[in-house]
Coordinates of C-alpha atoms in Angstrom, one line a residue:
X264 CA 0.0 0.0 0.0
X265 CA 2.8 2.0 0.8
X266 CA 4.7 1.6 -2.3
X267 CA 1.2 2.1 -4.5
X268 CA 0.7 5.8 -2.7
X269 CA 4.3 6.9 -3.4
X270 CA 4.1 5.9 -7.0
X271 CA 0.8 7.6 -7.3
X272 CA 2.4 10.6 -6.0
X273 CA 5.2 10.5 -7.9
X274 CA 3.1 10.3 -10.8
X275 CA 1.2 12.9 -9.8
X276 CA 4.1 15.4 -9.5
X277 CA 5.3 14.3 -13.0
X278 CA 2.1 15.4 -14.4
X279 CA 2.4 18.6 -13.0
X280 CA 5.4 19.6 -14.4
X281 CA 4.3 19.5 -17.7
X282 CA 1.6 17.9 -19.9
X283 CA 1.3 17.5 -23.9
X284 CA -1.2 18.2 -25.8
X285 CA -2.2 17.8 -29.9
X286 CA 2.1 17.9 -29.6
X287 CA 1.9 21.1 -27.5
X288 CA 3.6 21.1 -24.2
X289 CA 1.9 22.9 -21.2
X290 CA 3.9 23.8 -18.4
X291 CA 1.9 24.2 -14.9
X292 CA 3.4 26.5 -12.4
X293 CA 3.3 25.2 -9.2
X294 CA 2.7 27.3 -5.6
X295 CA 5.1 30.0 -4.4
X296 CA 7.9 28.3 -2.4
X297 CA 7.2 30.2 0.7
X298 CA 3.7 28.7 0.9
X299 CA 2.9 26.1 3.2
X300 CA 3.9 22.4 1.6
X301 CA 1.0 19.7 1.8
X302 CA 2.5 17.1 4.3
X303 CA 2.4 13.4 3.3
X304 CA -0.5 11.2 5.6
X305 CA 1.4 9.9 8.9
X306 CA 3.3 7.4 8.5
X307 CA 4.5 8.0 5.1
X308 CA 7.6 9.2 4.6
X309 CA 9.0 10.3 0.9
X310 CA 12.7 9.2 -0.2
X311 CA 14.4 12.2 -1.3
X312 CA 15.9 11.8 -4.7
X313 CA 20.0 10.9 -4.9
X314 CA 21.8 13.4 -6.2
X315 CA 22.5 11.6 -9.8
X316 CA 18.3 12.1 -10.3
X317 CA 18.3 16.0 -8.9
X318 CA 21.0 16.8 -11.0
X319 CA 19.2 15.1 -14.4
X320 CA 16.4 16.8 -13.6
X321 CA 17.9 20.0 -12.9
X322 CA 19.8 19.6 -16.5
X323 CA 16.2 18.8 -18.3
X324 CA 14.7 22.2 -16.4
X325 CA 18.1 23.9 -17.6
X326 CA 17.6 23.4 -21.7
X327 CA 14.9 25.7 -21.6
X328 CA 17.0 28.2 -19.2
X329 CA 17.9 30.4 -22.3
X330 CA 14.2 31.2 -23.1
X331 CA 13.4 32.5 -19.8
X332 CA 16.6 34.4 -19.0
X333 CA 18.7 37.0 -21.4
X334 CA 22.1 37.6 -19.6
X335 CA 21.4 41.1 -18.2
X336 CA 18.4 39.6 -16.9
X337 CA 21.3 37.0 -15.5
X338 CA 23.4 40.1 -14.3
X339 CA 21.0 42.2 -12.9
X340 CA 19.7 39.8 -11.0
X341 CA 23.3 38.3 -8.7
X342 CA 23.6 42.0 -8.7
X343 CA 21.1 42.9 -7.3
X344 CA 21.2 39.7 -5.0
X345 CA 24.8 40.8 -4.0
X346 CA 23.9 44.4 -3.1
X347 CA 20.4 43.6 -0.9
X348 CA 21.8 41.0 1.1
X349 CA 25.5 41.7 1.6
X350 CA 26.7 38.0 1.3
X351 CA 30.1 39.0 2.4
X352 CA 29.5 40.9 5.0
X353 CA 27.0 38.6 6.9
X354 CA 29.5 36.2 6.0
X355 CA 32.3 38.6 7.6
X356 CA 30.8 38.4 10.7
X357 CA 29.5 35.5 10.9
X358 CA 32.2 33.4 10.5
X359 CA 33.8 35.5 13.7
X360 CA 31.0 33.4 15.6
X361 CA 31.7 30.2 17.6
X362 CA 29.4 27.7 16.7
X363 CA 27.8 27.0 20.1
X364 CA 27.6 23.4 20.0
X365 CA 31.3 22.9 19.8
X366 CA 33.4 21.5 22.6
X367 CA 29.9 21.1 24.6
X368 CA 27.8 18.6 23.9
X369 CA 28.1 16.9 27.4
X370 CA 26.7 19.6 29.2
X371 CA 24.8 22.9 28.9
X372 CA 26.1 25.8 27.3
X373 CA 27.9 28.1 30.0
X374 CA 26.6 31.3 27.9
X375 CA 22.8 31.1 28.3
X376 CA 20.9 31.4 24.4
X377 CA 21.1 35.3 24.1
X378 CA 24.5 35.7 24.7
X379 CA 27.2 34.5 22.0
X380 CA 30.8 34.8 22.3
X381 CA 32.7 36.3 19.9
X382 CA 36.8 35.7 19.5
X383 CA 39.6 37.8 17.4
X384 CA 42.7 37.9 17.7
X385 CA 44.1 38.8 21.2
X386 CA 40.4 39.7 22.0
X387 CA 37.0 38.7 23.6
X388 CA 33.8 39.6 22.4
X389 CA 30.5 38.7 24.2
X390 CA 27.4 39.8 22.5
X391 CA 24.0 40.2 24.3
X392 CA 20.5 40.8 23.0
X393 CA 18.9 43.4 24.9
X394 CA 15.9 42.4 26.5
X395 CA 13.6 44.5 24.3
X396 CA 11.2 41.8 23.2
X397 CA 10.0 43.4 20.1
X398 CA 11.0 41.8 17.1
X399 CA 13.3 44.1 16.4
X400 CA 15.8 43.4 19.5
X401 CA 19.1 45.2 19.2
X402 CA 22.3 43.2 19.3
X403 CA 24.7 45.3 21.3
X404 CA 28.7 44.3 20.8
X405 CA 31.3 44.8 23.1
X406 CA 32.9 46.7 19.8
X407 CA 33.0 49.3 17.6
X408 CA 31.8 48.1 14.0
X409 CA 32.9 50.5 11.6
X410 CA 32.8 51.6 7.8
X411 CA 34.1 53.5 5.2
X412 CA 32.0 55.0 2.4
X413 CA 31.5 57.5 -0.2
X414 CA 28.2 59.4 -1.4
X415 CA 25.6 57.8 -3.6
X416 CA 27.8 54.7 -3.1
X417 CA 24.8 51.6 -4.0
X418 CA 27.8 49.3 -2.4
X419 CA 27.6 51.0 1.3
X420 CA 23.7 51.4 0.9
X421 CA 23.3 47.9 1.0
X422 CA 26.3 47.5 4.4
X423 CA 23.8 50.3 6.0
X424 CA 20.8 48.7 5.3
X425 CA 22.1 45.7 6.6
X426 CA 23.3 46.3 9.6
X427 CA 20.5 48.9 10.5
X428 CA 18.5 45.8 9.5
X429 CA 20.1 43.4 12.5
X430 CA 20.1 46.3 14.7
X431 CA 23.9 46.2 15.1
X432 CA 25.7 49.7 16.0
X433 CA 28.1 51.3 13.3
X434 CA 30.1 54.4 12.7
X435 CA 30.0 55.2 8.9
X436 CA 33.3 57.3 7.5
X437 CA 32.3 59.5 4.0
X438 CA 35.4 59.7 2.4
X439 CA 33.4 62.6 0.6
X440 CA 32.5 64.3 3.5
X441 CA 35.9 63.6 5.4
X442 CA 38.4 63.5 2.6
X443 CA 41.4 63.7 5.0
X444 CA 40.2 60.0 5.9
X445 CA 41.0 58.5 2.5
X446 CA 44.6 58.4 3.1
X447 CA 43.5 56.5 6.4
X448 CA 41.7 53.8 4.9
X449 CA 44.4 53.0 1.9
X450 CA 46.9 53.1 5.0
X451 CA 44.4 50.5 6.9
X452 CA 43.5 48.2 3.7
X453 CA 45.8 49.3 0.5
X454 CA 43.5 51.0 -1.6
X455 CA 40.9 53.2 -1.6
X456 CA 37.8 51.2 -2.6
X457 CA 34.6 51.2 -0.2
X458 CA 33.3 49.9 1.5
X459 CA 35.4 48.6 3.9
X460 CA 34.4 47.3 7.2
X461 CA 36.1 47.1 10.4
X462 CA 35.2 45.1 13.9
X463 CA 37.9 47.5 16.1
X464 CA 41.0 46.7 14.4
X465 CA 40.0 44.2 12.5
X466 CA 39.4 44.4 8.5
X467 CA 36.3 42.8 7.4
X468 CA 36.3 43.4 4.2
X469 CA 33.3 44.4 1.6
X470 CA 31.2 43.2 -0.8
X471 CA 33.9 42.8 -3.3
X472 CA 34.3 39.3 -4.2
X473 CA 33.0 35.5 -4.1
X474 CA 34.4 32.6 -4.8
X475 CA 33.4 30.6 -8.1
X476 CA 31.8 27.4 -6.6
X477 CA 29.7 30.1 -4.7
X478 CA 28.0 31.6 -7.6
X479 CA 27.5 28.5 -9.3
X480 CA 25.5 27.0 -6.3
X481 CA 23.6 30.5 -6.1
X482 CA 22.4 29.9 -9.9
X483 CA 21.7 26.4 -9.2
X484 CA 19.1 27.2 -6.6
X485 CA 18.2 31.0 -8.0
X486 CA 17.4 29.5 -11.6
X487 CA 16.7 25.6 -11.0
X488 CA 19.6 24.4 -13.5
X489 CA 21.9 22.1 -13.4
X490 CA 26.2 22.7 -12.1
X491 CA 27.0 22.1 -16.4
X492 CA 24.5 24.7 -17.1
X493 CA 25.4 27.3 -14.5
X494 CA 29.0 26.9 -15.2
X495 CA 28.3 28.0 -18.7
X496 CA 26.3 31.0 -17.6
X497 CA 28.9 31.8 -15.3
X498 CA 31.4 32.0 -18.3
X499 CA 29.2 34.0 -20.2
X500 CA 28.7 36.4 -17.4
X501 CA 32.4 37.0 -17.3
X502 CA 32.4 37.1 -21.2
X503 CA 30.5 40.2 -21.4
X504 CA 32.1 41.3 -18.1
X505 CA 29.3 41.4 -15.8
X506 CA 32.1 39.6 -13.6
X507 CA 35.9 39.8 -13.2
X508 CA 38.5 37.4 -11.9
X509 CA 40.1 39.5 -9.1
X510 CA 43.5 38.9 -10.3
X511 CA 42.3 38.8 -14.5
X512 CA 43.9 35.3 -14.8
X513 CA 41.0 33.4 -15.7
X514 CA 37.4 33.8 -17.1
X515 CA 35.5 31.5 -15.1
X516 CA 35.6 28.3 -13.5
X517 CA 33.8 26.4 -10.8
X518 CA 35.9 26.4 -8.0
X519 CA 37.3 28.5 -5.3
X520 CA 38.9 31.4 -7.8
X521 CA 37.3 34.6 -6.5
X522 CA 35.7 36.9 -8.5
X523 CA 34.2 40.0 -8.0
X524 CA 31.2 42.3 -10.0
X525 CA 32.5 44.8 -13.0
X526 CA 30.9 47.4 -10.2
X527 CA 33.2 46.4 -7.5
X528 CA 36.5 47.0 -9.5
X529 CA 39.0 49.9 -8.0
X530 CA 38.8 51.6 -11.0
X531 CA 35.5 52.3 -10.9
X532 CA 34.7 55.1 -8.9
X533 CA 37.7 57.0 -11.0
X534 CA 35.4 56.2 -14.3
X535 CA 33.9 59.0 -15.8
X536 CA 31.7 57.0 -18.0
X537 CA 30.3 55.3 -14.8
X538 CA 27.3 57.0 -13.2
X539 CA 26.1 55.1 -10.0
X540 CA 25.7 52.1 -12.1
X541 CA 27.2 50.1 -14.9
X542 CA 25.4 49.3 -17.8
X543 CA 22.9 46.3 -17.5
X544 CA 22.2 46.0 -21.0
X545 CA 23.4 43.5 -23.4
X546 CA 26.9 44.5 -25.1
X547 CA 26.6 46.6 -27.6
X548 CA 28.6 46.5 -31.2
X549 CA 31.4 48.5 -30.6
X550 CA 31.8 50.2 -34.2
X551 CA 27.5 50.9 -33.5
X552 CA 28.8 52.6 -29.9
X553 CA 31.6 54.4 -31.9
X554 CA 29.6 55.6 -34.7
X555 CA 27.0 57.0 -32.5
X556 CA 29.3 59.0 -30.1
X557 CA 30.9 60.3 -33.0
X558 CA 28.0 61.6 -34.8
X559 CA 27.2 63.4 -31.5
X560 CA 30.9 65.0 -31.0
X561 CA 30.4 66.4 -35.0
X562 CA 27.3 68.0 -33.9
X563 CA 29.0 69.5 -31.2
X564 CA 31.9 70.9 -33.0
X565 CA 29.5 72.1 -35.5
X566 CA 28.1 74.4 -32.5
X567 CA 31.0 75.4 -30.1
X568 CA 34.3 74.7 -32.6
X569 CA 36.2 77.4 -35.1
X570 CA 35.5 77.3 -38.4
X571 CA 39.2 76.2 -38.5
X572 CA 38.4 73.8 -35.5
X573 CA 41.5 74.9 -33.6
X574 CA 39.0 76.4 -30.8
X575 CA 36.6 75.3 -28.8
X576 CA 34.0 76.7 -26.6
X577 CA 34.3 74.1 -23.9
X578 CA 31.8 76.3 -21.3
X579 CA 29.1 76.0 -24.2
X580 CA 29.6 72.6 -24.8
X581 CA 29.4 71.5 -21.0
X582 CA 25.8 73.1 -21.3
X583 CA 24.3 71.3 -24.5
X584 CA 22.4 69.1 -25.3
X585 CA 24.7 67.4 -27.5
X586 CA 26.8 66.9 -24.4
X587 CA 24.6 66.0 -22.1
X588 CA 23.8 62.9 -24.7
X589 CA 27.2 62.2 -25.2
X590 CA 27.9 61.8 -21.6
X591 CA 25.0 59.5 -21.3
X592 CA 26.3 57.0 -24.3
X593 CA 29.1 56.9 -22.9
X594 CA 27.9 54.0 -20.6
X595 CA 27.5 51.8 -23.8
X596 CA 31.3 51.6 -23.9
X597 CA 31.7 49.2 -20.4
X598 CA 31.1 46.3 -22.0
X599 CA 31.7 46.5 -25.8
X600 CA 33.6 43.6 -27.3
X601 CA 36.8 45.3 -28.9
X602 CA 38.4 42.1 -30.1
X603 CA 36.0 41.8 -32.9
X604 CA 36.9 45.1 -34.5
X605 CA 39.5 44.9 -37.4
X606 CA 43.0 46.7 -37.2
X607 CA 41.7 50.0 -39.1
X608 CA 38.2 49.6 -37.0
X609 CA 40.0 49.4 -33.8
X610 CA 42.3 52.5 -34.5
X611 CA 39.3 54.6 -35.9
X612 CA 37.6 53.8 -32.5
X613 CA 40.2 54.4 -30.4
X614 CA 41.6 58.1 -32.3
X615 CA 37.7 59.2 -32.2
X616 CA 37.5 58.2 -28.2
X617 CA 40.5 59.6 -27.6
X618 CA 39.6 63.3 -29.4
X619 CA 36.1 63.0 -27.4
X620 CA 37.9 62.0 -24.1
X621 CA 39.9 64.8 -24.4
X622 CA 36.9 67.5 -24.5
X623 CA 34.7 65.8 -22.0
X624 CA 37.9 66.1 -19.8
X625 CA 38.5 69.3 -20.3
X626 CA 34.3 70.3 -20.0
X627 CA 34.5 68.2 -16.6
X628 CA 37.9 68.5 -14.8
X629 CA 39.1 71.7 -16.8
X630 CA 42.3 72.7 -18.1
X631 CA 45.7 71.3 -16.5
X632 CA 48.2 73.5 -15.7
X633 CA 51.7 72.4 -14.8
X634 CA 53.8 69.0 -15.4
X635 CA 52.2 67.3 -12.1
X636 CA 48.2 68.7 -13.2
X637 CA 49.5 67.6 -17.1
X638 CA 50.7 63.7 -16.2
X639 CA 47.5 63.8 -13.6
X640 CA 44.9 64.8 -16.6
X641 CA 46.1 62.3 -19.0
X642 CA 46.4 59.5 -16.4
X643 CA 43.8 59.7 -14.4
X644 CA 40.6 60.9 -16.4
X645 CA 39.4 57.3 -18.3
X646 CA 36.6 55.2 -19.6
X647 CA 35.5 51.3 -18.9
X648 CA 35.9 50.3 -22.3
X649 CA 35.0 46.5 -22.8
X650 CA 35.4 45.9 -19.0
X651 CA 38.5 47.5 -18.4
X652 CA 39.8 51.2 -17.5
X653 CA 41.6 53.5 -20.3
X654 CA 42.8 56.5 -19.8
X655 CA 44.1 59.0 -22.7
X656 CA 47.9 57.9 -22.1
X657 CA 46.4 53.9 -22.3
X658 CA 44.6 54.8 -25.1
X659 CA 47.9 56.5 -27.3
X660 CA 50.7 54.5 -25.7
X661 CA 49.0 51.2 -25.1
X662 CA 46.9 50.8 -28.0
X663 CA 47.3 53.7 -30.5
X664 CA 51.6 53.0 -30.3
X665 CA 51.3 49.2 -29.6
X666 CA 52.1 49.4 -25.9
X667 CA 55.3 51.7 -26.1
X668 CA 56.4 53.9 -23.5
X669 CA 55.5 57.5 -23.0
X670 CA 58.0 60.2 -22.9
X671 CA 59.8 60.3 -20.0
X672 CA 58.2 56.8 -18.4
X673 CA 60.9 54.1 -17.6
X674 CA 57.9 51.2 -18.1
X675 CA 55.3 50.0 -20.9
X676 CA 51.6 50.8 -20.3
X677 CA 50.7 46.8 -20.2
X678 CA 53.0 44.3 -18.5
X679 CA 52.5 40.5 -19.2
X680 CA 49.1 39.0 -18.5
X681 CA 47.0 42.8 -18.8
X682 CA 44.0 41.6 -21.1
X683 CA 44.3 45.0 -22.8
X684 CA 47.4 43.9 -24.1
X685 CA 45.3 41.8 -26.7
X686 CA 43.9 45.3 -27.7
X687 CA 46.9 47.0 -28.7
X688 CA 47.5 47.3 -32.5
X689 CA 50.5 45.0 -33.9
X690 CA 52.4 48.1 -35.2
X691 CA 52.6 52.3 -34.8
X692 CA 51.4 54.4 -37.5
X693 CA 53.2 57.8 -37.0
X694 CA 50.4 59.4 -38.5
X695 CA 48.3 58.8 -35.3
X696 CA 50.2 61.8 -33.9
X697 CA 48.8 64.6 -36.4
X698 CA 45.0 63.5 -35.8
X699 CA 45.4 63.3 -31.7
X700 CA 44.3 66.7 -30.0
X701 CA 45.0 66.8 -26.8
X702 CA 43.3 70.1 -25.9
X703 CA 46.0 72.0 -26.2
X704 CA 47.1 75.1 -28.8
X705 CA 50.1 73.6 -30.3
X706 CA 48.3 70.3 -31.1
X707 CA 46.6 69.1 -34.1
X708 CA 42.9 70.5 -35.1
X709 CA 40.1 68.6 -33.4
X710 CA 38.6 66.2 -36.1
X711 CA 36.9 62.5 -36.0
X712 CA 37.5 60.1 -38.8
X713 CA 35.2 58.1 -40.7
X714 CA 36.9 55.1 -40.4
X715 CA 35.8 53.9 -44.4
X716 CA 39.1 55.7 -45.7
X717 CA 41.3 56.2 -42.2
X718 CA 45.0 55.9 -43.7
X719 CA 43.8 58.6 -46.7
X720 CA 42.2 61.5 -43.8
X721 CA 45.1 60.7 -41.9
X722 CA 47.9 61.3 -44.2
X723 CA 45.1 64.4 -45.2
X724 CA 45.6 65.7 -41.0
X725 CA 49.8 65.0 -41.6
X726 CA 49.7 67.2 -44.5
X727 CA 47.0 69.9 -42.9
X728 CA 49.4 70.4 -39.8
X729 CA 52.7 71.0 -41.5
X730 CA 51.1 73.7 -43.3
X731 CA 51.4 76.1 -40.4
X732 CA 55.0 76.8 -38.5
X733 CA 54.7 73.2 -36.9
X734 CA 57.6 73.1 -39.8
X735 CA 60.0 76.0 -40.7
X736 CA 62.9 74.9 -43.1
X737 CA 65.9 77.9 -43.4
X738 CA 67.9 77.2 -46.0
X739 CA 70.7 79.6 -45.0
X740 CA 71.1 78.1 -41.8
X741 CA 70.4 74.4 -43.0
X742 CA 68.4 74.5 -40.3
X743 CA 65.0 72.3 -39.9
X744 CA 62.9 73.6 -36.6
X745 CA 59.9 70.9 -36.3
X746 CA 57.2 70.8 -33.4
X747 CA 57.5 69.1 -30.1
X748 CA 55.5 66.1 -30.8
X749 CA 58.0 65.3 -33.2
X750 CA 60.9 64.8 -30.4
X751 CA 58.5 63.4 -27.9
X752 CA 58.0 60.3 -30.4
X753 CA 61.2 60.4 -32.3
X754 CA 61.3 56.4 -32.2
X755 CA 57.9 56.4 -33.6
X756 CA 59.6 58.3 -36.9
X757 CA 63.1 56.8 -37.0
X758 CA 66.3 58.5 -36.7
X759 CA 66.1 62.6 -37.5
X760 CA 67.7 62.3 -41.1
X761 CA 65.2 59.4 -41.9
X762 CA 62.4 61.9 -40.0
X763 CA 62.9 64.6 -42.3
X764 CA 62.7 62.2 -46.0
X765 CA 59.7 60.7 -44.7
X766 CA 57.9 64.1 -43.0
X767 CA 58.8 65.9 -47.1
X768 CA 56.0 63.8 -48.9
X769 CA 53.3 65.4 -46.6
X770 CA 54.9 68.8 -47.4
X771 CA 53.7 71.4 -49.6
X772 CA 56.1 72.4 -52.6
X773 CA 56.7 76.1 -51.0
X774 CA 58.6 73.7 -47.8
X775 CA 58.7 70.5 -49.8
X776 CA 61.2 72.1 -52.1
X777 CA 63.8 73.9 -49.9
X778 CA 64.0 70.6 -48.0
X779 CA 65.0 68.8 -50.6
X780 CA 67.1 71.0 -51.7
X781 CA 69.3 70.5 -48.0
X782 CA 69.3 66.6 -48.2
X783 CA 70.1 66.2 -51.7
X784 CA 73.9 67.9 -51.5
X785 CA 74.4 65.8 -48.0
X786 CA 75.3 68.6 -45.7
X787 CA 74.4 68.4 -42.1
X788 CA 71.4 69.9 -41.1
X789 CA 70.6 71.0 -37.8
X790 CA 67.2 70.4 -36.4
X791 CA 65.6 72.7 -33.9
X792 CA 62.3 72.0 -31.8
X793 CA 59.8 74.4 -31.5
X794 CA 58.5 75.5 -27.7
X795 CA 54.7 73.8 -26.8
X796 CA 52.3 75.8 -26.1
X797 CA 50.6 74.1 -23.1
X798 CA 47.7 76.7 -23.1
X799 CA 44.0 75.0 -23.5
X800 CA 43.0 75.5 -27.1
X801 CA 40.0 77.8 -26.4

């Protein structure tokens, strides 16, 4: 009798999974899982499944997985998940817990059921419960817990919430508010990242990473699929770089590699084309993204630029519209997939980012002034641009020169193992250097290529920029005097007798000619290097 009921119920279940009908299957959805389960008649008791059965069934649920969820569904969601109930930090505190059963199951517990004791290192902790019998009883620690954070921070909203939520005492540190603090907390955990907790002395840490096995069982439960299936969501999670390995050395695995959210990366808060949130959407093609931000930067040099396009209005711009929208698509770059762009794609992109970085810089941060504001300006102000940070020098060194140093810098922008490294372009076109404008008077014009015809409108920019005095040739003096840029990226020309056959074809005849005229009879020719004129091209 036994057996008949279970196999009736069995059956039952089955059937309410799914049913077919005229060859079209009908899925029933069954109760919420926080109502009250139907309990079997006494005395019967139901076998759970092994696990061989749970996970085949979990794999059958799973092959239907990628009708119901798109991957920013998929993102959104663990992020979402991460932020509301601070995994790591219950975790964090938690795990500074003794279990109470340990070492005392022979008699009673010495610390009655509202008091738990609490160790650290060199420490004692005993917490109480008050004896407020609301529901809401406070947990008082013989402690300080505290934080650091920063404004509008969705990270240390969640930490707040959550300990306002167990009624645990903290003392919150804005970074914003107290800036002096900052170097504090990069003395007290090595960067400057929040949140960051603290139990006295101790570091708790933040919601900042998990390991791989972690997430896997989260999806598992979350989205009723099998370990094969979550794996592969996992790895297509970190493919369009809704997640990170914390040290970039693998994509993802189930294991115990940690990994943290594109959110939670230290180079975040430093983004400018990050605004409280990273984009949720599906990646974007990057020549689409590229095209679009382009278009928008035309429009606004149509408004606030020179006819010549040497000047810009950057207080106008900062007000417009166009701006305004440019700003905004800029969050379409986080998680564009770079790799699939072609060599003359991928420098298009990255010369028309760079010429738009460089005026929302100066619109936002304004102009630098001085070597230290200078190597500030172009280091610091940057983009997430397929998952990663670029800043204008990344951008021209790293990608632009095919990772070669900057003036004056002793190292390469990408050591061994930086993923932008598969970015950079195989070899350095000089004539990159004629179509960068890096805000400044003495640099090139402001323009944005097409990308259909790049070598031909840059060779046009070469030829456009020695028409001025950038190049002065003196023919009594066999003397050459050439701009700045020139001697900053000498090894990006050749040696200067080599520089000055190659720089004659993008000459006009009035200069071509008298040059010429001083390498043809093989006298030595001095070459001079005009001053820079640092002053914001306004």
């Amino acid at each position: 009798m036994k057996n008949e009921i279970e196999n009736e119920n069995e059956s039952v279940r089955n059937s309410d999974s799914s049913s077919a009908i005229n060859g079209i299957t009908q899925v029933i959805i069954g109760p919420l899982s926080q109502f009250p389960k139907p309990e079997a008649p006494p005395g019967i008791q139901k076998s759970p499944p092994n696990r061989e059965e749970e996970n085949e069934s979990r794999l059958e649920r799973s092959q239907s997985l990628s009708n119901n969820f798109s991957m920013p569904t998929i993102g959104k969601f663990f992020r979402e998940r991460s932020n509301s109930f601070s995994t790591a930090i219950y975790k964090g505190i938690s795990s500074l817990k003794d279990n109470s059963n340990n070492g005392n199951n022979d008699g009673e517990n010495p610390l009655s059921s509202d008091v738990t004791e609490i160790h650290l290192s060199g420490m004692k902790v005993i917490v109480e419960q008050s004896n407020n019998t609301s529901l809401n009883r406070e947990i008082e620690f013989k402690g300080r817990i505290s934080f650091f954070s920063r404004s509008n921070c969705r990270d240390c909203a969640a930490i707040r919430s959550f300990f306002r939520e167990k009624g645990l005492r903290f003392v919150e540190i804005n970074i914003d508010v107290y800036p002096v603090r900052e170097k504090e907390l990069i003395e007290r955990t090595g960067k400057s990242a929040v949140p960051q907790v603290f139990f006295n002395e101790e570091l708790i840490g933040g919601l900042n990473c998990f390991a791989g096995s972690e997430m896997v069982e989260v999806m598992i439960q979350q989205l009723d699929c099998g370990r094969k299936k979550a794996v592969e969501i996992g790895k297509e999670l970190a493919k369009k770089h809704f997640i990170h390995h914390v040290f970039g050395q693998n994509d993802f695995e189930d294991g115990n590699h940690f990994y943290r959210f594109l959110e939670h990366e230290e180079f975040i808060p430093k983004s400018f084309n990050f605004r409280g949130s990273t984009n949720d959407c599906d990646p974007k093609p990057a020549i689409e993204v590229g095209e679009k931000l382009t278009k928008l930067m035309f429009a606004i040099l149509e408004s606030y630029a020179s006819e010549d396009r040497r000047h810009l209005d950057y207080t106008g711009i900062r007000n417009s519209e166009e701006f305004r929208r440019y700003v905004n698509l800029t969050k379409d770059l986080q998680r564009v997939d770079i790799l699939k762009l072609t060599n003359d794609e991928k420098l298009t992109f990255f010369m028309n980012l760079y010429n738009g970085m460089v005026i929302h810089a100066v619109a936002r941060v304004g102009c630098p002034e001085g070597v230290i504001d200078r190597k500030a300006f172009y280091g610091d102000f940057q983009y997430i641009i397929g998952g990663y940070p670029y800043s204008l020098n990344i951008i021209k060194n790293g990608i632009l020169r095919s990772n070669r140093r900057q003036p004056l810098s002793w190292t390469k922008p990408f050591g061994a193992g930086d993923k932008r490294l598969e970015v950079a372009l195989p070899s350095v076109n000089p004539l990159i250097h004629f179509g960068l404008c890096n805000g400044t008077r003495s640099s090139p014009k402001v323009r944005f290529f097409s990308g259909q015809i790049i070598e031909a409108e840059l060779r046009s920019a070469a030829r456009e920029f020695f028409i001025g005095d950038t190049l002065v040739v003196d023919v009594e003096r066999r003397t050459v005097y050439l701009s700045g840029i020139i001697k900053w990226f000498m090894v990006d020309f050749g040696q200067e007798r080599d520089l000055l056959k190659w720089v004659i074809e993008y000459l006009d005849p009035t200069k071509a000619g008298p040059l010429a005229h001083l390498l043809n009879d093989e006298g030595p020719i001095s070459i001079v290097y005009l001053k820079y004129d640092w002053s914001l091209n306004t």
